[in-house]
Amino acid sequence: MNTLKSAALAALLGLTATNAFAQEVTLRFQHFVSPKSANPTYFIGPWAEKVEKESNGRIKVELYPFMQLGGKAPSQYDLIRDGAIDGGWVIPGYQPGRFPEAEAMELPFMVTKSGEEASKAAWIFTQKHLMDDFRDVHVIAAHMHGPGLVHKKGPAVQTVEDFSGLKLRGPSRPATLLLKEVGATPIGMPVPAFPEALSKGVVDGGVITWEMSPSLKLDELTDSHTDVAGDKSLYNLYFIWAMNKDKYNSLPDDLKAVIDANSGFFASAWAGRAHDIGDKDGKAVMAAAGNEIATLSESETARIQGLGDTVIENWIAEVTSKGLDGATLVEDARAAVAVTRDVSGREY
């Protein structure tokens, strides 16, 4: 009898130990671009590997590019919220008007041309203003890309007047507001739709980063690429890397700690740095193709920045009329950029 009790107790203890120390979790994360583009190559993939390693293999992260688990890029936030996927990469601006406070970071000439610096600022701003907006998911990182610039068929734009009549793809509401202000006809669309729109003549070009250019075949589909002068980006785009809240809460504490250790300011800066690396690669590909690479003069950049100021003023008035403090949002976005701007080489 004692032998049977001892065997049962040993089996129970063994089962308990197995449950406590060998829980295995598979997390399915989805994004909407090529796995060879910069963020998946330099952030998403390495992030998944780091989480798996630091969990001693108890967390397995499966990555699905091109929305392979279903849905469209604009629905990514809801797919995460509803548990259709465990996590993924989200562009809140793909749902115009739903997350208006996030637009403050995307306004013209708001952030520097460093994706890493802009992403540090994005995390600070997110902590102050956006966590309630994203309360339905578990936010791992908030970040920006590198400088957004104009890619188009034909010669590079040289003046504000050159924008007149151009049909240009824009990724977000602030970007399309700026394109309209400079005289272009903005057409909002997510990045996966851009190459087909170019090839079919739906658009003459669009605004996007260097790093996305090779995966979108912009070396073949466009002829010129134009940046603004100075160290501020013409526009930028705000992203979150997020997880289903219930899935996160279901993890044992030690596995939550692994996710937490790869979240926040550190992960946001890492994601932004991935874009900086990719920008160098992408620009080199466009140059090797013989495409025209141009920078607007300081005087023309100043003209566009003046039009961008009009966009910001109108945006403040609009969101304030809807019950938000637009002026404070812009002030806090600028403050976040100023405090994370690395002018000394120091780390934050």
XYZ file of C-alpha atoms in Angstrom:
348
model
C 0.000 0.000 0.000
C 2.788 2.403 0.974
C 4.576 1.525 -2.260
C 1.500 2.439 -4.285
C 1.114 5.733 -2.406
C 4.771 6.547 -2.939
C 4.495 5.805 -6.655
C 1.371 7.952 -6.963
C 3.031 10.810 -5.075
C 6.121 10.570 -7.243
C 3.977 10.646 -10.376
C 2.067 13.669 -9.076
C 5.270 15.508 -8.206
C 6.693 14.653 -11.610
C 3.584 15.971 -13.337
C 3.660 19.156 -11.253
C 7.315 19.709 -12.045
C 6.646 19.184 -15.721
C 3.839 21.742 -15.676
C 5.885 24.258 -13.715
C 9.155 24.064 -15.601
C 8.409 22.804 -19.074
C 5.391 24.746 -20.244
C 5.717 25.341 -23.944
C 3.971 28.176 -25.755
C 3.729 28.840 -29.482
C 3.088 32.448 -30.462
C 1.957 33.213 -34.000
C 2.958 36.727 -35.088
C 1.971 38.191 -38.445
C 3.139 41.112 -40.572
C 2.354 42.468 -44.028
C 5.663 42.857 -45.862
C 8.424 40.722 -47.320
C 10.479 38.781 -44.761
C 13.518 40.218 -46.564
C 12.592 43.846 -45.820
C 14.392 45.710 -43.056
C 12.115 45.414 -40.044
C 11.571 41.643 -40.363
C 15.287 41.122 -41.124
C 16.812 43.300 -38.431
C 14.105 43.420 -35.748
C 11.178 41.003 -36.008
C 13.264 37.915 -36.817
C 16.029 38.632 -34.266
C 13.403 39.584 -31.661
C 11.724 36.203 -32.098
C 15.058 34.398 -31.846
C 16.002 36.307 -28.698
C 12.682 35.518 -27.022
C 13.028 31.837 -27.879
C 16.600 31.703 -26.577
C 15.910 33.548 -23.343
C 12.917 31.316 -22.627
C 15.169 28.272 -23.022
C 13.017 27.144 -25.888
C 9.776 27.237 -23.937
C 8.440 29.986 -26.181
C 8.326 29.309 -29.893
C 7.617 32.323 -32.103
C 6.229 31.603 -35.552
C 6.413 34.494 -38.020
C 4.027 34.866 -40.934
C 4.805 37.532 -43.586
C 2.401 38.900 -46.205
C -0.629 38.435 -43.898
C -0.428 34.666 -44.411
C -2.735 33.981 -41.456
C -5.493 35.991 -43.094
C -6.945 39.471 -43.120
C -5.685 42.712 -44.619
C -2.985 45.011 -43.279
C -5.509 47.644 -42.056
C -7.269 45.004 -39.911
C -4.119 43.878 -38.099
C -4.945 45.602 -34.786
C -8.354 43.907 -34.633
C -6.887 40.518 -35.544
C -4.567 40.812 -32.538
C -7.266 42.158 -30.239
C -9.690 39.376 -31.151
C -7.116 36.581 -30.835
C -7.170 35.558 -34.488
C -3.377 35.902 -34.210
C -1.218 36.069 -31.109
C 0.629 39.194 -32.155
C 1.879 41.277 -34.998
C 3.004 44.523 -36.581
C 0.417 47.283 -36.709
C 0.211 50.638 -38.485
C -2.544 52.462 -36.578
C -2.712 55.055 -39.352
C -4.116 52.426 -41.711
C -7.424 53.059 -39.899
C -7.740 56.859 -40.280
C -9.412 58.589 -37.372
C -9.356 55.618 -35.011
C -6.161 56.543 -33.166
C -5.945 60.318 -33.705
C -3.440 60.977 -30.924
C -0.849 58.776 -32.644
C -0.983 61.124 -35.634
C 0.934 63.756 -33.656
C 4.131 61.754 -34.174
C 3.448 61.514 -37.924
C 3.015 65.226 -38.618
C 5.314 66.928 -41.156
C 8.907 67.517 -40.069
C 8.117 66.234 -36.565
C 10.937 63.720 -36.141
C 14.564 63.477 -37.197
C 15.706 61.276 -40.062
C 17.033 58.680 -37.608
C 14.551 55.855 -37.206
C 16.168 54.941 -33.899
C 15.852 58.443 -32.484
C 12.292 58.791 -33.750
C 11.383 55.431 -32.215
C 12.741 56.376 -28.809
C 10.541 59.452 -29.006
C 7.598 57.322 -30.121
C 7.878 55.105 -27.039
C 7.993 58.103 -24.695
C 4.982 59.660 -26.405
C 3.135 56.325 -26.363
C 3.626 55.922 -22.629
C 2.234 59.395 -22.016
C -0.696 59.468 -24.427
C -1.486 56.177 -26.174
C -1.561 53.256 -23.753
C -5.252 53.833 -23.105
C -5.919 53.936 -26.861
C -4.215 50.543 -27.198
C -5.690 49.051 -24.028
C -7.216 46.143 -25.985
C -3.775 44.722 -26.832
C -0.436 44.285 -25.079
C 2.012 46.779 -26.588
C 5.566 45.439 -26.880
C 7.141 48.314 -28.817
C 6.187 51.554 -30.535
C 8.432 52.831 -33.267
C 8.916 54.913 -36.410
C 10.792 54.261 -39.644
C 13.588 56.331 -41.159
C 13.022 59.328 -43.439
C 10.060 59.197 -45.754
C 10.743 60.525 -49.232
C 9.131 60.891 -52.655
C 9.574 58.103 -55.213
C 8.083 58.655 -58.661
C 8.132 57.831 -62.330
C 10.042 60.388 -64.381
C 12.353 63.174 -63.181
C 12.766 64.023 -59.521
C 10.685 66.811 -58.028
C 12.774 69.965 -57.631
C 10.206 72.547 -56.543
C 6.871 72.702 -54.771
C 5.255 73.333 -58.153
C 6.510 69.958 -59.396
C 4.023 68.240 -57.079
C 1.072 69.757 -58.928
C -1.093 67.095 -60.540
C 0.950 64.141 -59.312
C -1.058 61.209 -58.001
C 0.972 60.062 -55.008
C 0.408 57.202 -52.596
C 0.296 58.191 -48.936
C 0.427 55.767 -45.990
C -1.391 57.828 -43.359
C -3.744 60.739 -42.892
C -0.994 63.242 -41.938
C 1.011 62.212 -45.012
C -1.965 62.655 -47.332
C -2.777 66.020 -45.746
C 0.756 67.202 -46.544
C 0.633 65.851 -50.103
C -2.605 67.728 -50.679
C -1.117 70.915 -49.226
C 1.845 70.818 -51.639
C -0.487 70.389 -54.617
C -0.418 66.642 -55.262
C -3.422 64.355 -55.446
C -2.990 62.016 -52.473
C -4.201 58.437 -52.652
C -4.147 56.574 -49.367
C -3.208 52.924 -49.543
C -1.338 50.317 -47.491
C 2.140 49.379 -48.632
C 1.244 45.963 -50.160
C -0.958 47.714 -52.742
C 1.686 50.240 -53.840
C 3.611 48.222 -56.490
C 0.477 47.173 -58.375
C -0.872 50.727 -58.253
C 2.393 51.952 -59.773
C 2.512 49.313 -62.486
C -1.090 49.992 -63.506
C -0.685 53.770 -63.501
C -3.120 54.314 -60.655
C -0.426 56.474 -59.041
C 2.593 58.343 -60.398
C 4.591 57.562 -57.284
C 4.338 57.865 -53.558
C 6.035 58.534 -50.283
C 7.810 55.685 -48.535
C 11.230 54.843 -47.123
C 14.494 53.800 -48.752
C 14.420 50.468 -46.959
C 11.092 49.357 -48.426
C 12.140 50.297 -51.967
C 13.889 47.050 -53.026
C 11.145 44.716 -51.796
C 8.585 46.859 -53.657
C 10.769 46.849 -56.806
C 10.910 50.637 -56.896
C 14.224 50.368 -58.745
C 12.127 49.068 -61.659
C 8.796 50.814 -61.104
C 10.100 54.343 -60.448
C 12.857 56.544 -61.855
C 13.625 59.085 -59.139
C 13.789 59.465 -55.381
C 13.687 62.842 -53.619
C 14.410 63.744 -50.002
C 14.115 67.106 -48.281
C 17.119 69.054 -47.012
C 18.020 69.148 -43.331
C 17.777 66.588 -40.566
C 13.989 66.428 -40.167
C 11.890 63.899 -42.042
C 9.296 65.044 -44.574
C 6.859 62.703 -42.846
C 7.018 59.521 -40.800
C 4.834 56.588 -39.876
C 3.986 55.232 -36.425
C 3.940 51.466 -35.735
C 3.322 49.170 -32.799
C 4.557 45.613 -32.258
C 1.816 44.121 -30.123
C 0.448 40.928 -28.643
C -3.011 39.635 -27.809
C -3.685 40.700 -24.228
C -5.285 37.416 -23.119
C -2.415 35.426 -24.614
C 0.124 37.554 -22.765
C -1.823 37.294 -19.496
C -2.032 33.509 -19.868
C 1.744 33.132 -19.783
C 3.411 32.023 -16.551
C 5.240 34.829 -14.792
C 8.707 33.733 -15.885
C 7.670 33.735 -19.556
C 5.960 37.099 -19.172
C 9.301 38.311 -17.848
C 10.991 37.171 -21.075
C 8.506 39.173 -23.161
C 8.883 42.153 -20.809
C 12.667 42.054 -21.086
C 12.295 42.410 -24.846
C 9.750 45.214 -24.736
C 9.532 48.939 -24.154
C 12.149 51.588 -24.844
C 14.828 49.030 -25.691
C 12.683 47.158 -28.226
C 11.336 50.371 -29.733
C 14.838 51.719 -30.342
C 15.844 48.349 -31.804
C 12.928 48.409 -34.246
C 13.811 51.930 -35.361
C 17.470 51.009 -35.775
C 16.394 48.178 -38.098
C 14.935 50.755 -40.455
C 18.126 52.834 -40.360
C 20.142 49.793 -41.444
C 17.634 49.014 -44.165
C 17.652 52.598 -45.447
C 21.353 52.350 -46.278
C 20.793 49.081 -48.118
C 17.750 50.351 -49.999
C 19.350 53.586 -51.121
C 22.325 51.627 -52.455
C 20.012 49.401 -54.524
C 18.235 52.420 -56.050
C 21.573 54.061 -56.872
C 22.925 50.861 -58.440
C 19.874 50.768 -60.712
C 20.856 54.160 -62.096
C 17.815 55.924 -60.702
C 17.984 59.655 -60.008
C 18.598 60.449 -56.344
C 17.876 64.045 -55.406
C 17.591 66.341 -52.408
C 15.441 69.434 -52.494
C 17.224 72.736 -51.957
C 17.074 74.361 -48.551
C 14.811 77.089 -49.928
C 12.311 74.620 -51.425
C 12.455 72.534 -48.254
C 11.627 75.664 -46.264
C 8.600 76.264 -48.486
C 7.362 72.726 -47.879
C 8.022 73.048 -44.160
C 5.887 76.182 -44.160
C 3.069 74.223 -45.790
C 3.683 71.497 -43.219
C 3.180 74.063 -40.467
C -0.219 74.804 -41.982
C -1.034 71.088 -41.844
C -0.050 71.025 -38.164
C -2.130 74.107 -37.340
C -5.166 72.643 -39.077
C -4.611 69.283 -37.386
C -4.484 70.921 -33.953
C -7.744 72.740 -34.642
C -9.417 69.598 -35.950
C -8.541 67.250 -33.100
C -9.223 69.956 -30.520
C -12.735 70.343 -31.934
C -13.180 66.623 -31.260
C -12.255 66.925 -27.593
C -8.502 66.341 -27.665
C -5.836 68.843 -26.657
C -4.125 69.123 -30.014
C -1.620 71.767 -28.972
C -0.420 69.674 -26.024
C -0.128 66.575 -28.194
C 2.120 68.442 -30.650
C 4.100 70.003 -27.814
C 4.648 66.626 -26.156
C 5.620 64.988 -29.451
C 8.219 67.693 -30.044
C 9.469 67.372 -26.473
C 9.878 63.599 -26.874
C 11.881 64.156 -30.060
C 14.065 66.763 -28.352
C 14.870 64.617 -25.314
C 15.788 61.532 -27.362
C 17.761 63.332 -30.030
C 21.253 61.894 -29.764
C 23.604 64.793 -30.314
C 26.361 63.557 -28.044
C 26.620 59.852 -28.700
C 25.224 59.089 -25.248
C 22.795 56.230 -24.707
C 19.355 56.780 -23.203
